[in-house]
């Protein structure tokens, strides 16, 4: 979902303000004198969006402001505003051209997400297998314990009989020793 963000429109706003206080009589690159005090402002707004074919569409609105507090003759009106709008389309022709190139990061992210899902499923299946194997191993040990617990009274009886035989010396010597 984050990779689809490349198609989100981008809105940019910028405002620059400048105040120049220049000593009187200073020339501007040798061409005339500059006014001693000048205020300028530039306001810029832009909206840009990437299209699936790789083209970028952009719309700009620019307003420039100029103010001379000395109000010289010829600068009428004072302050002055200049504004313009422009629309542009940029389409790469070689590098970054086409839907396949633009959609590649999205397809890669989708494949990565699917691979991650499969890894999670494999790990869950391995965990379930491990739990099941452990369960059946425990069950087998419980059955072994039951069998031993059932056999112990019989072995105790055999031991008791053999001890009585040994005390009374009943039976053959080899059988008593066994």
PDB file of C-alpha atoms in Angstrom:
ATOM      1  CA  UNK A   1       0.000   0.000   0.000  1.00  0.00           C
ATOM      2  CA  UNK A   2       2.887   2.364   0.729  1.00  0.00           C
ATOM      3  CA  UNK A   3       4.290   1.914  -2.781  1.00  0.00           C
ATOM      4  CA  UNK A   4       1.041   3.245  -4.279  1.00  0.00           C
ATOM      5  CA  UNK A   5       1.993   6.563  -2.632  1.00  0.00           C
ATOM      6  CA  UNK A   6       4.129   7.441  -5.649  1.00  0.00           C
ATOM      7  CA  UNK A   7       0.860   8.367  -7.383  1.00  0.00           C
ATOM      8  CA  UNK A   8      -0.239  10.736  -4.618  1.00  0.00           C
ATOM      9  CA  UNK A   9      -0.310  14.358  -5.735  1.00  0.00           C
ATOM     10  CA  UNK A  10       2.379  16.576  -4.198  1.00  0.00           C
ATOM     11  CA  UNK A  11       1.412  20.117  -3.236  1.00  0.00           C
ATOM     12  CA  UNK A  12       4.275  22.576  -2.638  1.00  0.00           C
ATOM     13  CA  UNK A  13       4.030  26.110  -1.322  1.00  0.00           C
ATOM     14  CA  UNK A  14       6.991  28.457  -1.018  1.00  0.00           C
ATOM     15  CA  UNK A  15       7.200  32.093  -0.007  1.00  0.00           C
ATOM     16  CA  UNK A  16      10.398  34.162  -0.213  1.00  0.00           C
ATOM     17  CA  UNK A  17      10.694  37.721   1.027  1.00  0.00           C
ATOM     18  CA  UNK A  18      13.705  40.000   0.635  1.00  0.00           C
ATOM     19  CA  UNK A  19      14.444  43.548   1.724  1.00  0.00           C
ATOM     20  CA  UNK A  20      17.452  45.239   0.196  1.00  0.00           C
ATOM     21  CA  UNK A  21      18.878  48.356   1.777  1.00  0.00           C
ATOM     22  CA  UNK A  22      21.544  49.607  -0.626  1.00  0.00           C
ATOM     23  CA  UNK A  23      23.702  52.694  -0.162  1.00  0.00           C
ATOM     24  CA  UNK A  24      22.642  55.513  -2.539  1.00  0.00           C
ATOM     25  CA  UNK A  25      24.515  55.764  -5.832  1.00  0.00           C
ATOM     26  CA  UNK A  26      25.386  52.057  -6.059  1.00  0.00           C
ATOM     27  CA  UNK A  27      25.190  50.914  -9.661  1.00  0.00           C
ATOM     28  CA  UNK A  28      23.625  47.687 -10.792  1.00  0.00           C
ATOM     29  CA  UNK A  29      26.275  45.966 -12.918  1.00  0.00           C
ATOM     30  CA  UNK A  30      27.277  49.373 -14.244  1.00  0.00           C
ATOM     31  CA  UNK A  31      23.791  50.084 -15.592  1.00  0.00           C
ATOM     32  CA  UNK A  32      22.090  52.908 -13.728  1.00  0.00           C
ATOM     33  CA  UNK A  33      21.571  53.389 -10.058  1.00  0.00           C
ATOM     34  CA  UNK A  34      19.602  51.035  -7.875  1.00  0.00           C
ATOM     35  CA  UNK A  35      16.957  52.345  -5.495  1.00  0.00           C
ATOM     36  CA  UNK A  36      18.194  52.595  -1.894  1.00  0.00           C
ATOM     37  CA  UNK A  37      15.394  50.447  -0.484  1.00  0.00           C
ATOM     38  CA  UNK A  38      13.635  47.655  -2.312  1.00  0.00           C
ATOM     39  CA  UNK A  39      11.277  44.954  -1.054  1.00  0.00           C
ATOM     40  CA  UNK A  40      10.496  41.839  -3.068  1.00  0.00           C
ATOM     41  CA  UNK A  41       8.427  38.788  -2.388  1.00  0.00           C
ATOM     42  CA  UNK A  42       7.917  35.646  -4.417  1.00  0.00           C
ATOM     43  CA  UNK A  43       5.014  33.300  -3.707  1.00  0.00           C
ATOM     44  CA  UNK A  44       5.028  29.944  -5.397  1.00  0.00           C
ATOM     45  CA  UNK A  45       2.455  27.110  -5.338  1.00  0.00           C
ATOM     46  CA  UNK A  46       2.746  23.886  -7.273  1.00  0.00           C
ATOM     47  CA  UNK A  47       0.716  20.708  -7.674  1.00  0.00           C
ATOM     48  CA  UNK A  48       2.451  17.715  -9.258  1.00  0.00           C
ATOM     49  CA  UNK A  49       1.391  14.130  -9.890  1.00  0.00           C
ATOM     50  CA  UNK A  50       3.022  11.064 -11.392  1.00  0.00           C
ATOM     51  CA  UNK A  51       0.936   9.149 -13.916  1.00  0.00           C
ATOM     52  CA  UNK A  52       1.206   5.361 -14.440  1.00  0.00           C
ATOM     53  CA  UNK A  53       2.815   5.881 -17.878  1.00  0.00           C
ATOM     54  CA  UNK A  54       5.742   7.641 -16.164  1.00  0.00           C
ATOM     55  CA  UNK A  55       4.727  11.185 -17.086  1.00  0.00           C
ATOM     56  CA  UNK A  56       4.625  13.947 -14.476  1.00  0.00           C
ATOM     57  CA  UNK A  57       1.880  16.561 -14.719  1.00  0.00           C
ATOM     58  CA  UNK A  58       2.523  19.852 -12.963  1.00  0.00           C
ATOM     59  CA  UNK A  59       0.595  23.088 -12.445  1.00  0.00           C
ATOM     60  CA  UNK A  60       2.322  26.171 -11.000  1.00  0.00           C
ATOM     61  CA  UNK A  61       1.025  29.498  -9.777  1.00  0.00           C
ATOM     62  CA  UNK A  62       3.607  32.227  -9.166  1.00  0.00           C
ATOM     63  CA  UNK A  63       3.108  35.736  -7.805  1.00  0.00           C
ATOM     64  CA  UNK A  64       5.986  38.225  -7.577  1.00  0.00           C
ATOM     65  CA  UNK A  65       5.788  41.413  -5.529  1.00  0.00           C
ATOM     66  CA  UNK A  66       7.974  44.530  -5.853  1.00  0.00           C
ATOM     67  CA  UNK A  67       7.777  47.563  -3.594  1.00  0.00           C
ATOM     68  CA  UNK A  68       9.963  50.666  -3.619  1.00  0.00           C
ATOM     69  CA  UNK A  69       9.257  52.870  -0.587  1.00  0.00           C
ATOM     70  CA  UNK A  70      10.941  55.856  -2.307  1.00  0.00           C
ATOM     71  CA  UNK A  71       8.129  55.826  -4.890  1.00  0.00           C
ATOM     72  CA  UNK A  72      10.265  56.949  -7.844  1.00  0.00           C
ATOM     73  CA  UNK A  73       8.668  58.350 -10.964  1.00  0.00           C
ATOM     74  CA  UNK A  74       7.995  55.694 -13.557  1.00  0.00           C
ATOM     75  CA  UNK A  75       7.297  52.982 -11.015  1.00  0.00           C
ATOM     76  CA  UNK A  76       3.567  53.100 -11.138  1.00  0.00           C
ATOM     77  CA  UNK A  77       1.773  51.380  -9.513  1.00  0.00           C
ATOM     78  CA  UNK A  78       3.851  50.905  -6.439  1.00  0.00           C
ATOM     79  CA  UNK A  79       3.783  48.110  -5.212  1.00  0.00           C
ATOM     80  CA  UNK A  80       3.738  45.998  -8.352  1.00  0.00           C
ATOM     81  CA  UNK A  81       2.481  42.434  -8.639  1.00  0.00           C
ATOM     82  CA  UNK A  82       3.387  40.050 -11.423  1.00  0.00           C
ATOM     83  CA  UNK A  83       1.657  36.748 -11.555  1.00  0.00           C
ATOM     84  CA  UNK A  84       1.581  33.860 -13.951  1.00  0.00           C
ATOM     85  CA  UNK A  85       0.410  30.268 -14.174  1.00  0.00           C
ATOM     86  CA  UNK A  86       1.950  27.417 -16.033  1.00  0.00           C
ATOM     87  CA  UNK A  87       1.109  23.811 -16.736  1.00  0.00           C
ATOM     88  CA  UNK A  88       3.647  21.253 -17.809  1.00  0.00           C
ATOM     89  CA  UNK A  89       3.928  17.578 -18.671  1.00  0.00           C
ATOM     90  CA  UNK A  90       7.243  15.772 -18.499  1.00  0.00           C
ATOM     91  CA  UNK A  91       7.440  12.374 -20.183  1.00  0.00           C
ATOM     92  CA  UNK A  92      10.694  10.397 -20.069  1.00  0.00           C
ATOM     93  CA  UNK A  93      11.477   8.879 -23.437  1.00  0.00           C
ATOM     94  CA  UNK A  94      14.230   6.432 -22.553  1.00  0.00           C
ATOM     95  CA  UNK A  95      14.943   5.911 -18.874  1.00  0.00           C
ATOM     96  CA  UNK A  96      11.827   5.494 -16.715  1.00  0.00           C
ATOM     97  CA  UNK A  97       9.451   5.265 -19.686  1.00  0.00           C
ATOM     98  CA  UNK A  98       6.260   3.231 -19.596  1.00  0.00           C
ATOM     99  CA  UNK A  99       3.791   1.589 -17.283  1.00  0.00           C
ATOM    100  CA  UNK A 100       6.050  -1.392 -16.560  1.00  0.00           C
ATOM    101  CA  UNK A 101       8.826   0.819 -15.224  1.00  0.00           C
ATOM    102  CA  UNK A 102       6.468   2.949 -13.130  1.00  0.00           C
ATOM    103  CA  UNK A 103       4.584  -0.031 -11.694  1.00  0.00           C
ATOM    104  CA  UNK A 104       7.717  -2.125 -10.989  1.00  0.00           C
ATOM    105  CA  UNK A 105       8.156  -0.984  -7.344  1.00  0.00           C
ATOM    106  CA  UNK A 106       4.488  -1.774  -6.664  1.00  0.00           C
ATOM    107  CA  UNK A 107       4.777  -5.239  -8.223  1.00  0.00           C
ATOM    108  CA  UNK A 108       7.971  -5.926  -6.262  1.00  0.00           C
ATOM    109  CA  UNK A 109       6.310  -4.852  -3.001  1.00  0.00           C
ATOM    110  CA  UNK A 110       3.289  -7.076  -3.744  1.00  0.00           C
ATOM    111  CA  UNK A 111       5.538 -10.077  -4.446  1.00  0.00           C
ATOM    112  CA  UNK A 112       7.511  -9.375  -1.271  1.00  0.00           C
ATOM    113  CA  UNK A 113       4.288  -9.223   0.754  1.00  0.00           C
ATOM    114  CA  UNK A 114       3.125 -12.513  -0.758  1.00  0.00           C
ATOM    115  CA  UNK A 115       6.501 -14.111  -0.017  1.00  0.00           C
ATOM    116  CA  UNK A 116       6.249 -12.887   3.563  1.00  0.00           C
ATOM    117  CA  UNK A 117       2.772 -14.437   3.856  1.00  0.00           C
ATOM    118  CA  UNK A 118       4.121 -17.772   2.607  1.00  0.00           C
ATOM    119  CA  UNK A 119       7.016 -17.636   5.046  1.00  0.00           C
ATOM    120  CA  UNK A 120       4.579 -16.999   7.895  1.00  0.00           C
ATOM    121  CA  UNK A 121       2.417 -19.960   6.800  1.00  0.00           C
ATOM    122  CA  UNK A 122       5.475 -22.235   6.574  1.00  0.00           C
ATOM    123  CA  UNK A 123       6.657 -21.217  10.035  1.00  0.00           C
ATOM    124  CA  UNK A 124       3.175 -21.784  11.477  1.00  0.00           C
ATOM    125  CA  UNK A 125       2.987 -25.248   9.878  1.00  0.00           C
ATOM    126  CA  UNK A 126       6.440 -26.099  11.251  1.00  0.00           C
ATOM    127  CA  UNK A 127       5.324 -24.963  14.716  1.00  0.00           C
ATOM    128  CA  UNK A 128       2.156 -27.083  14.529  1.00  0.00           C
ATOM    129  CA  UNK A 129       4.220 -30.088  13.353  1.00  0.00           C
ATOM    130  CA  UNK A 130       6.633 -29.595  16.239  1.00  0.00           C
ATOM    131  CA  UNK A 131       3.794 -29.369  18.760  1.00  0.00           C
ATOM    132  CA  UNK A 132       2.126 -32.473  17.320  1.00  0.00           C
ATOM    133  CA  UNK A 133       5.391 -34.448  17.366  1.00  0.00           C
ATOM    134  CA  UNK A 134       6.035 -33.409  20.962  1.00  0.00           C
ATOM    135  CA  UNK A 135       2.465 -34.348  21.931  1.00  0.00           C
ATOM    136  CA  UNK A 136       2.745 -37.857  20.463  1.00  0.00           C
ATOM    137  CA  UNK A 137       6.171 -38.340  22.031  1.00  0.00           C
ATOM    138  CA  UNK A 138       4.710 -37.398  25.419  1.00  0.00           C
ATOM    139  CA  UNK A 139       1.755 -39.733  24.823  1.00  0.00           C
ATOM    140  CA  UNK A 140       4.147 -42.613  24.024  1.00  0.00           C
ATOM    141  CA  UNK A 141       6.107 -41.951  27.216  1.00  0.00           C
ATOM    142  CA  UNK A 142       2.864 -41.940  29.222  1.00  0.00           C
ATOM    143  CA  UNK A 143       1.934 -45.319  27.727  1.00  0.00           C
ATOM    144  CA  UNK A 144       5.403 -46.651  28.609  1.00  0.00           C
ATOM    145  CA  UNK A 145       4.944 -45.385  32.175  1.00  0.00           C
ATOM    146  CA  UNK A 146       1.528 -47.079  32.447  1.00  0.00           C
ATOM    147  CA  UNK A 147       3.001 -50.359  31.202  1.00  0.00           C
ATOM    148  CA  UNK A 148       5.852 -50.114  33.723  1.00  0.00           C
ATOM    149  CA  UNK A 149       3.439 -49.218  36.537  1.00  0.00           C
ATOM    150  CA  UNK A 150       1.305 -52.284  35.637  1.00  0.00           C
ATOM    151  CA  UNK A 151       4.358 -54.539  35.484  1.00  0.00           C
ATOM    152  CA  UNK A 152       5.929 -53.366  38.780  1.00  0.00           C
ATOM    153  CA  UNK A 153       3.475 -55.274  41.076  1.00  0.00           C
ATOM    154  CA  UNK A 154       4.190 -58.490  39.130  1.00  0.00           C
ATOM    155  CA  UNK A 155       7.953 -57.954  39.418  1.00  0.00           C
ATOM    156  CA  UNK A 156       7.567 -57.163  43.132  1.00  0.00           C
ATOM    157  CA  UNK A 157       5.686 -60.450  43.576  1.00  0.00           C
ATOM    158  CA  UNK A 158       8.439 -62.344  41.720  1.00  0.00           C
ATOM    159  CA  UNK A 159      11.083 -60.694  43.917  1.00  0.00           C
ATOM    160  CA  UNK A 160       9.102 -61.585  47.061  1.00  0.00           C
ATOM    161  CA  UNK A 161       8.757 -65.228  45.992  1.00  0.00           C
ATOM    162  CA  UNK A 162      12.458 -65.458  45.166  1.00  0.00           C
ATOM    163  CA  UNK A 163      13.369 -63.968  48.517  1.00  0.00           C
ATOM    164  CA  UNK A 164      11.204 -66.558  50.271  1.00  0.00           C
ATOM    165  CA  UNK A 165      12.808 -69.305  48.230  1.00  0.00           C
ATOM    166  CA  UNK A 166      16.237 -67.995  49.190  1.00  0.00           C
ATOM    167  CA  UNK A 167      15.288 -67.921  52.884  1.00  0.00           C
ATOM    168  CA  UNK A 168      13.813 -71.405  52.831  1.00  0.00           C
ATOM    169  CA  UNK A 169      16.347 -72.726  50.389  1.00  0.00           C
ATOM    170  CA  UNK A 170      13.469 -74.143  48.390  1.00  0.00           C
ATOM    171  CA  UNK A 171      14.419 -75.163  44.872  1.00  0.00           C
ATOM    172  CA  UNK A 172      17.690 -75.876  43.126  1.00  0.00           C
ATOM    173  CA  UNK A 173      20.737 -73.813  44.082  1.00  0.00           C
ATOM    174  CA  UNK A 174      21.111 -72.431  40.567  1.00  0.00           C
ATOM    175  CA  UNK A 175      17.463 -71.382  40.510  1.00  0.00           C
ATOM    176  CA  UNK A 176      17.758 -69.668  43.905  1.00  0.00           C
ATOM    177  CA  UNK A 177      20.876 -67.759  42.773  1.00  0.00           C
ATOM    178  CA  UNK A 178      19.117 -66.642  39.619  1.00  0.00           C
TER     179      UNK A 178
END
